[in-house]
Amino acid sequence: MSYDLERLQSLTEVPTIAADRTKHFEEQISYDDVLLVPQFSDLKSRNEANIHSDLDSRRMLEIPIIASPMDTVSESEMAAAMSDNGGLAVIHRYNTIEQQAKLVHNAVTLTSGNGLVAAAIGASGDFYERAQELVASYAQVLCIDVAHGHHILMKEAIEKLKKRFGNEIHLMAGNVATLEGFNDLADWGADSIRCNIGGGSICSTRIQTGHGVPGLTTIFDCARSTRNAKIIADGGLKNSGDIVKALAAGADFVMLGSLLSGTTETPGELLTYADGSKRKSYRGMASRKAQEAWRGRSGTPEGIATTVHYKGPVENVLTDLCGGIRSGLSYSGSRTIKELQAKAQFIKQTSSGQQESSTHILKR
Ligand code: IMP
């Protein structure tokens, strides 16, 4: 038997440990670690704050909020309601092509708002056929929805879809956790990019894999990009204050799962308990339950399934969130999101500062 010694050696060669592998040991931050410093304001009412945000040169959202592509958040009703309220929902892809195309079609007939409906696809398997059907059903935004988006399959998928649809379709992609990932996806052709890995409320990716970057650090990092792609701060946002921080750090949009979960427009039945309380299901798409419901089996889960309090119509939730965002702009003396980004002054807070920032009488 003869051996290719050179090849064998290359296979057993241990890569040299990079000298700078601890270069990221400086402090990384998430939403609760910082506050925005109030600044002089000449806004006489928070309604003077304009919170619109452009998806691209042809598509504008009146509110910077996008609903997550999850099977307990976004189907036809949520897509229509988000569109009616000036936002956007991404209809999830955990179904057959026909079922998803129907959900998109129904949403576009239901909505009397901006008419914008987005739909998710993967980066392998049937993604190309799915994309064509969704566009034929009037989806104007396609979201390549992959947990680790800085990936060769993402590059191939974006290039194939750009070649097919050009600028006719807005191409959203992700998720990424770094500036390098953001720049690569933008260079491959993504128009907007979902930023944050492992920060979602139902996410166990960091526990399962040891990988991720605190959410706000990712936004600050990606905001250093010179590319034109839009930044979507995705996951881990707990209240309108976090949304204001994400926008101030450089995000053009936020993507919300848990904050919109439990509303009337989410899929799934309303569960009524013996004490009269009402709840709805909310689950990660990589949870065991979601995977089993989708394809009859589960790999290693990277998410959990739970229930949340029923919140009523999503419009009420959006009204509260947008009121908070407008007030946030006013506290920084800003009339637009761009102005907020230019003026924002972040400070770090200590753990006692974090306590003081909460409604602490409840903890006494
Ligand atoms: P939330 O707004 O904090 O609830 O996070 C929602 C985001 O979590 C989604 O937009 C996805 O980016 C992400 N996500 C959804 N399902 C999973 C999962 O099973 N594991 C990890 N991340 C998930």
Short mmCIF file of C-alpha atoms and ligand atoms in Angstrom, two decimals:
data_model
loop_
_atom_site.label_atom_id
_atom_site.label_comp_id
_atom_site.label_asym_id
_atom_site.label_seq_id
_atom_site.Cartn_x
_atom_site.Cartn_y
_atom_site.Cartn_z
CA MET A 1 0.00 0.00 0.00
CA SER A 2 1.36 3.47 -0.83
CA TYR A 3 0.63 6.62 1.15
CA ASP A 4 0.43 10.22 0.01
CA LEU A 5 2.62 11.40 2.88
CA GLU A 6 2.22 15.10 2.16
CA ARG A 7 -1.58 14.84 2.33
CA LEU A 8 -1.51 12.78 5.51
CA GLN A 9 0.77 15.32 7.13
CA SER A 10 -1.51 18.20 6.15
CA LEU A 11 -4.50 16.39 7.69
CA THR A 12 -2.77 15.83 11.02
CA GLU A 13 -1.16 19.25 11.15
CA VAL A 14 -2.36 21.21 14.15
CA PRO A 15 -3.13 24.82 13.16
CA THR A 16 -0.96 27.30 14.99
CA ILE A 17 -2.82 29.01 17.82
CA ALA A 18 -3.38 32.64 16.84
CA ALA A 19 -1.43 35.01 19.06
CA ASP A 20 -4.31 37.47 19.17
CA ARG A 21 -7.16 35.11 20.07
CA THR A 22 -7.91 36.98 23.28
CA LYS A 23 -8.03 40.34 21.52
CA HIS A 24 -11.78 40.58 22.12
CA PHE A 25 -11.45 40.31 25.90
CA GLU A 26 -12.35 43.96 26.38
CA GLU A 27 -15.81 44.41 27.87
CA GLN A 28 -18.76 43.53 25.63
CA ILE A 29 -22.13 45.08 26.37
CA SER A 30 -25.79 44.28 26.17
CA TYR A 31 -28.89 46.41 26.51
CA ASP A 32 -29.07 46.56 30.32
CA ASP A 33 -25.41 47.62 30.59
CA VAL A 34 -26.02 51.09 29.15
CA LEU A 35 -28.27 54.13 29.28
CA LEU A 36 -28.70 57.11 27.00
CA VAL A 37 -27.96 60.51 28.53
CA PRO A 38 -30.94 62.90 28.29
CA GLN A 39 -30.16 65.98 26.17
CA PHE A 40 -31.66 69.39 25.48
CA SER A 41 -34.88 68.97 23.50
CA ASP A 42 -37.00 71.44 21.56
CA LEU A 43 -39.69 68.90 20.69
CA LYS A 44 -42.91 70.25 22.16
CA SER A 45 -44.67 66.91 21.79
CA ARG A 46 -43.29 63.42 21.25
CA ASN A 47 -45.53 63.25 18.17
CA GLU A 48 -43.03 65.59 16.48
CA ALA A 49 -40.64 62.63 16.43
CA ASN A 50 -40.76 60.84 13.09
CA ILE A 51 -39.81 57.18 13.46
CA HIS A 52 -39.99 56.11 9.82
CA SER A 53 -37.12 54.08 8.36
CA ASP A 54 -36.26 53.21 4.76
CA LEU A 55 -35.90 49.54 3.88
CA ASP A 56 -34.46 50.56 0.50
CA SER A 57 -34.95 53.33 -2.04
CA ARG A 58 -38.43 52.03 -2.95
CA ARG A 59 -39.75 50.70 0.34
CA MET A 60 -40.28 52.73 3.51
CA LEU A 61 -41.68 51.63 6.88
CA GLU A 62 -43.49 54.16 9.04
CA ILE A 63 -42.37 52.35 12.17
CA PRO A 64 -38.98 50.62 12.54
CA ILE A 65 -40.47 47.32 13.70
CA ILE A 66 -40.37 43.92 11.95
CA ALA A 67 -42.05 40.78 13.31
CA SER A 68 -39.89 37.63 13.47
CA PRO A 69 -40.26 34.71 11.04
CA MET A 70 -41.55 32.30 13.70
CA ASP A 71 -44.55 29.97 13.62
CA THR A 72 -45.96 31.46 16.84
CA VAL A 73 -45.56 35.04 15.57
CA SER A 74 -45.93 35.65 11.84
CA GLU A 75 -48.57 34.27 9.51
CA SER A 76 -51.19 36.12 7.39
CA GLU A 77 -52.95 37.99 10.20
CA MET A 78 -49.75 39.31 11.77
CA ALA A 79 -48.37 40.26 8.34
CA ALA A 80 -51.55 42.20 7.50
CA ALA A 81 -51.67 43.90 10.92
CA MET A 82 -47.99 44.89 10.80
CA SER A 83 -48.44 46.27 7.31
CA ASP A 84 -51.60 48.17 8.37
CA ASN A 85 -49.62 49.74 11.22
CA GLY A 86 -46.71 50.79 9.01
CA GLY A 87 -44.36 47.93 9.90
CA LEU A 88 -43.55 44.55 8.41
CA ALA A 89 -43.81 40.87 9.34
CA VAL A 90 -41.78 38.02 7.87
CA ILE A 91 -44.04 35.02 7.28
CA HIS A 92 -42.20 31.93 8.55
CA ARG A 93 -41.01 29.06 6.35
CA TYR A 94 -41.86 26.06 8.53
CA ASN A 95 -44.50 24.65 6.18
CA THR A 96 -44.83 23.48 2.58
CA ILE A 97 -44.21 25.90 -0.27
CA GLU A 98 -47.95 25.87 -1.09
CA GLN A 99 -48.96 26.62 2.51
CA GLN A 100 -46.49 29.50 2.80
CA ALA A 101 -47.44 30.95 -0.59
CA LYS A 102 -51.09 30.91 0.53
CA LEU A 103 -50.21 32.69 3.78
CA VAL A 104 -48.42 35.41 1.79
CA HIS A 105 -51.26 35.71 -0.70
CA ASN A 106 -53.87 36.00 2.07
CA ALA A 107 -51.83 38.67 3.85
CA VAL A 108 -51.57 40.79 0.67
CA THR A 109 -55.37 40.64 0.19
CA LEU A 110 -56.11 41.31 3.82
CA THR A 111 -53.89 44.37 4.21
CA SER A 112 -54.99 47.90 3.54
CA GLY A 113 -51.68 49.33 4.76
CA ASN A 114 -48.33 49.66 3.01
CA GLY A 115 -48.95 46.38 1.17
CA LEU A 116 -45.51 45.12 2.12
CA VAL A 117 -45.33 41.45 3.02
CA ALA A 118 -42.08 39.59 3.68
CA ALA A 119 -41.52 35.85 3.63
CA ALA A 120 -38.70 33.64 4.88
CA ILE A 121 -36.77 31.01 2.96
CA GLY A 122 -33.77 28.85 3.84
CA ALA A 123 -30.37 28.76 2.11
CA SER A 124 -30.50 25.17 0.87
CA GLY A 125 -33.02 22.51 -0.21
CA ASP A 126 -36.14 23.94 -1.81
CA PHE A 127 -35.23 27.60 -1.15
CA TYR A 128 -35.08 28.65 -4.81
CA GLU A 129 -38.46 27.16 -5.81
CA ARG A 130 -39.93 28.55 -2.59
CA ALA A 131 -38.60 32.02 -3.38
CA GLN A 132 -40.17 31.98 -6.85
CA GLU A 133 -43.57 30.90 -5.50
CA LEU A 134 -43.49 33.54 -2.76
CA VAL A 135 -42.65 36.30 -5.21
CA ALA A 136 -45.44 35.04 -7.49
CA SER A 137 -47.74 35.41 -4.44
CA TYR A 138 -46.65 39.08 -4.13
CA ALA A 139 -44.04 38.90 -1.40
CA GLN A 140 -41.84 41.97 -1.92
CA VAL A 141 -39.24 41.07 0.67
CA LEU A 142 -37.48 37.71 0.93
CA CYS A 143 -35.63 36.86 4.14
CA ILE A 144 -32.93 34.19 3.98
CA ASP A 145 -33.49 32.96 7.50
CA VAL A 146 -30.49 31.01 8.78
CA ALA A 147 -29.20 30.75 12.37
CA HIS A 148 -25.52 31.16 11.32
CA GLY A 149 -25.72 33.43 8.29
CA HIS A 150 -21.98 34.05 7.79
CA HIS A 151 -21.80 30.87 5.77
CA ILE A 152 -20.91 29.62 2.30
CA LEU A 153 -24.50 28.45 1.69
CA MET A 154 -25.68 32.01 2.38
CA LYS A 155 -23.24 33.39 -0.20
CA GLU A 156 -24.48 30.94 -2.83
CA ALA A 157 -28.15 31.59 -2.00
CA ILE A 158 -27.85 35.40 -2.09
CA GLU A 159 -25.97 35.34 -5.38
CA LYS A 160 -28.51 32.98 -6.97
CA LEU A 161 -31.49 35.05 -5.79
CA LYS A 162 -29.93 38.38 -6.79
CA LYS A 163 -29.23 36.98 -10.24
CA ARG A 164 -32.88 35.88 -10.56
CA PHE A 165 -34.66 38.88 -9.02
CA GLY A 166 -32.20 41.79 -9.15
CA ASN A 167 -33.57 44.79 -7.26
CA GLU A 168 -37.20 43.79 -7.87
CA ILE A 169 -37.11 42.08 -4.45
CA HIS A 170 -35.65 43.34 -1.18
CA LEU A 171 -33.28 40.68 0.11
CA MET A 172 -32.97 40.38 3.89
CA ALA A 173 -30.40 37.94 5.26
CA GLY A 174 -28.78 36.78 8.49
CA ASN A 175 -28.06 36.27 11.25
CA VAL A 176 -24.60 37.61 11.85
CA ALA A 177 -22.78 38.63 15.04
CA THR A 178 -19.78 40.53 13.66
CA LEU A 179 -18.78 43.38 11.36
CA GLU A 180 -16.95 40.87 9.14
CA GLY A 181 -20.15 38.86 8.77
CA PHE A 182 -22.17 42.00 8.08
CA ASN A 183 -19.76 43.24 5.40
CA ASP A 184 -19.59 39.85 3.69
CA LEU A 185 -23.38 39.49 3.47
CA ALA A 186 -23.65 43.07 2.19
CA ASP A 187 -20.94 42.41 -0.42
CA TRP A 188 -22.70 39.22 -1.52
CA GLY A 189 -25.83 41.31 -2.17
CA ALA A 190 -28.01 41.46 0.97
CA ASP A 191 -30.09 44.65 1.24
CA SER A 192 -30.70 44.30 4.99
CA ILE A 193 -29.05 42.10 7.58
CA ARG A 194 -30.35 40.60 10.83
CA CYS A 195 -27.74 41.19 13.52
CA ASN A 196 -27.35 39.25 16.79
CA ILE A 197 -26.64 35.60 17.42
CA GLY A 198 -27.83 33.89 20.55
CA GLY A 199 -29.64 36.78 22.22
CA GLY A 200 -33.29 35.87 21.64
CA SER A 201 -35.61 35.34 24.63
CA ILE A 202 -36.26 31.69 23.64
CA CYS A 203 -32.76 31.04 22.34
CA SER A 204 -30.33 28.52 23.82
CA THR A 205 -27.63 28.80 21.13
CA ARG A 206 -25.03 30.26 23.50
CA ILE A 207 -25.73 27.54 26.09
CA GLN A 208 -25.71 24.80 23.47
CA THR A 209 -22.74 25.93 21.36
CA GLY A 210 -20.76 28.45 23.42
CA HIS A 211 -21.03 30.95 20.56
CA GLY A 212 -22.55 34.43 20.34
CA VAL A 213 -21.88 38.09 21.05
CA PRO A 214 -23.92 40.31 23.40
CA GLY A 215 -26.62 41.98 21.33
CA LEU A 216 -25.73 45.64 21.63
CA THR A 217 -22.04 45.01 20.95
CA THR A 218 -23.03 43.43 17.65
CA ILE A 219 -25.07 46.51 16.71
CA PHE A 220 -22.24 48.92 17.59
CA ASP A 221 -19.85 46.69 15.63
CA CYS A 222 -22.03 46.40 12.51
CA ALA A 223 -22.79 50.14 12.61
CA ARG A 224 -19.10 50.73 11.79
CA SER A 225 -19.72 49.27 8.33
CA THR A 226 -19.38 51.50 5.29
CA ARG A 227 -21.76 49.27 3.29
CA ASN A 228 -25.29 50.42 2.44
CA ALA A 229 -27.13 47.37 3.83
CA LYS A 230 -29.64 48.14 6.58
CA ILE A 231 -29.06 46.91 10.13
CA ILE A 232 -31.82 44.93 11.82
CA ALA A 233 -31.30 44.46 15.58
CA ASP A 234 -32.84 41.03 16.03
CA GLY A 235 -33.80 39.40 19.30
CA GLY A 236 -33.26 40.14 22.98
CA LEU A 237 -35.28 43.37 23.02
CA LYS A 238 -37.40 43.42 26.17
CA ASN A 239 -39.08 46.84 26.05
CA SER A 240 -39.22 50.10 24.08
CA GLY A 241 -36.16 51.35 25.99
CA ASP A 242 -34.10 48.53 24.45
CA ILE A 243 -35.48 49.45 21.02
CA VAL A 244 -34.36 53.07 21.48
CA LYS A 245 -30.89 51.87 22.54
CA ALA A 246 -30.64 49.58 19.47
CA LEU A 247 -31.68 52.41 17.11
CA ALA A 248 -29.33 54.88 18.83
CA ALA A 249 -26.46 52.38 18.49
CA GLY A 250 -27.01 52.28 14.72
CA ALA A 251 -29.84 49.88 13.91
CA ASP A 252 -32.30 50.91 11.18
CA PHE A 253 -34.93 48.44 12.39
CA VAL A 254 -35.61 46.06 15.23
CA MET A 255 -36.97 42.56 14.82
CA LEU A 256 -39.25 41.37 17.60
CA GLY A 257 -40.47 37.94 18.65
CA SER A 258 -41.43 37.90 22.32
CA LEU A 259 -42.66 41.50 22.44
CA LEU A 260 -45.26 40.69 19.74
CA SER A 261 -45.96 37.13 20.95
CA GLY A 262 -49.25 36.39 22.69
CA THR A 263 -51.16 38.96 20.62
CA THR A 264 -54.47 38.25 18.89
CA GLU A 265 -52.83 38.09 15.44
CA THR A 266 -50.28 35.42 16.33
CA PRO A 267 -51.00 31.87 15.11
CA GLY A 268 -52.08 29.27 17.65
CA GLU A 269 -55.01 28.80 19.97
CA LEU A 270 -55.86 30.98 22.94
CA LEU A 271 -55.37 28.87 26.07
CA THR A 272 -57.76 29.69 28.92
CA TYR A 273 -56.78 28.41 32.38
CA ALA A 274 -58.98 27.53 35.38
CA ASP A 275 -58.10 30.86 37.11
CA GLY A 276 -59.36 32.72 34.03
CA SER A 277 -55.90 33.72 32.77
CA LYS A 278 -55.29 33.51 29.04
CA ARG A 279 -52.05 32.51 27.35
CA LYS A 280 -50.66 31.69 23.91
CA SER A 281 -47.74 29.58 22.78
CA TYR A 282 -44.35 31.15 21.95
CA ARG A 283 -41.41 28.98 20.91
CA GLY A 284 -38.00 29.12 19.30
CA MET A 285 -37.90 27.68 15.79
CA ALA A 286 -34.98 25.48 16.86
CA SER A 287 -36.85 24.18 19.92
CA ARG A 288 -37.67 20.48 20.08
CA LYS A 289 -41.41 21.21 19.86
CA ALA A 290 -41.15 23.45 16.81
CA GLN A 291 -38.82 21.05 14.97
CA GLU A 292 -41.09 18.08 15.67
CA ALA A 293 -44.17 20.00 14.52
CA TRP A 294 -42.37 21.07 11.35
CA ARG A 295 -40.53 17.97 10.17
CA GLY A 296 -41.57 15.22 12.56
CA ARG A 297 -38.17 14.94 14.28
CA SER A 298 -35.80 17.05 16.28
CA GLY A 299 -32.05 17.54 16.17
CA THR A 300 -30.19 19.10 19.10
CA PRO A 301 -32.46 21.95 20.18
CA GLU A 302 -31.15 25.53 20.25
CA GLY A 303 -34.33 27.04 21.57
CA ILE A 304 -37.14 26.54 24.06
CA ALA A 305 -40.95 26.48 23.95
CA THR A 306 -43.17 28.27 26.43
CA THR A 307 -46.46 30.15 26.81
CA VAL A 308 -46.92 33.89 27.32
CA HIS A 309 -49.76 36.06 28.61
CA TYR A 310 -52.39 36.94 26.04
CA LYS A 311 -51.91 40.63 25.12
CA GLY A 312 -54.88 41.48 22.90
CA PRO A 313 -54.55 43.17 19.47
CA VAL A 314 -51.00 43.79 18.24
CA GLU A 315 -51.98 47.36 17.36
CA ASN A 316 -52.17 48.19 21.10
CA VAL A 317 -48.72 46.72 21.69
CA LEU A 318 -47.31 48.69 18.74
CA THR A 319 -48.93 51.90 20.00
CA ASP A 320 -47.17 51.48 23.36
CA LEU A 321 -43.83 50.56 21.80
CA CYS A 322 -43.93 53.43 19.30
CA GLY A 323 -44.94 55.87 22.06
CA GLY A 324 -41.84 54.77 23.97
CA ILE A 325 -39.62 55.12 20.89
CA ARG A 326 -40.94 58.64 20.17
CA SER A 327 -40.35 59.67 23.80
CA GLY A 328 -36.88 58.18 23.53
CA LEU A 329 -36.11 60.38 20.52
CA SER A 330 -37.44 63.38 22.41
CA TYR A 331 -35.18 62.68 25.45
CA SER A 332 -32.21 62.84 23.07
CA GLY A 333 -33.61 66.00 21.44
CA SER A 334 -34.05 64.20 18.09
CA ARG A 335 -36.76 64.37 15.46
CA THR A 336 -35.62 61.35 13.43
CA ILE A 337 -33.80 58.07 13.98
CA LYS A 338 -30.80 59.42 12.03
CA GLU A 339 -30.65 62.45 14.33
CA LEU A 340 -30.83 60.15 17.36
CA GLN A 341 -27.88 58.16 16.01
CA ALA A 342 -25.87 61.34 15.52
CA LYS A 343 -26.63 62.77 18.97
CA ALA A 344 -26.82 59.68 21.20
CA GLN A 345 -24.53 59.64 24.24
CA PHE A 346 -24.23 56.23 25.88
CA ILE A 347 -23.05 55.66 29.43
CA LYS A 348 -22.45 52.37 31.19
CA GLN A 349 -24.34 51.58 34.35
CA THR A 350 -23.29 49.49 37.34
CA SER A 351 -25.41 46.67 38.74
CA SER A 352 -26.85 49.06 41.34
CA GLY A 353 -27.55 51.47 38.46
CA GLN A 354 -29.43 48.66 36.73
CA GLN A 355 -31.50 48.12 39.86
CA GLU A 356 -32.21 51.83 40.16
CA SER A 357 -33.29 51.82 36.48
CA SER A 358 -36.01 49.26 37.16
CA THR A 359 -39.24 49.89 39.05
CA HIS A 360 -37.47 48.89 42.26
CA ILE A 361 -40.26 49.35 44.79
CA LEU A 362 -41.47 45.92 43.64
CA LYS A 363 -38.20 44.38 44.85
CA ARG A 364 -38.21 45.99 48.32
P1 IMP B 1 -37.00 37.68 20.99
O1 IMP B 1 -37.58 38.91 20.34
O2 IMP B 1 -35.99 38.01 22.05
O3 IMP B 1 -38.05 36.75 21.46
O4 IMP B 1 -36.14 36.94 19.85
C1 IMP B 1 -36.68 36.61 18.59
C2 IMP B 1 -35.54 36.18 17.68
O5 IMP B 1 -34.93 34.97 18.20
C3 IMP B 1 -35.94 35.79 16.27
O6 IMP B 1 -36.14 36.90 15.42
C4 IMP B 1 -34.76 34.93 15.82
O7 IMP B 1 -33.67 35.69 15.38
C5 IMP B 1 -34.35 34.24 17.11
N1 IMP B 1 -34.83 32.86 17.23
C6 IMP B 1 -36.03 32.33 16.90
N2 IMP B 1 -36.10 31.02 17.22
C7 IMP B 1 -34.90 30.70 17.76
C8 IMP B 1 -34.37 29.50 18.30
O8 IMP B 1 -35.01 28.46 18.41
N3 IMP B 1 -33.08 29.57 18.73
C9 IMP B 1 -32.34 30.71 18.66
N4 IMP B 1 -32.82 31.87 18.20
C10 IMP B 1 -34.09 31.87 17.76
#
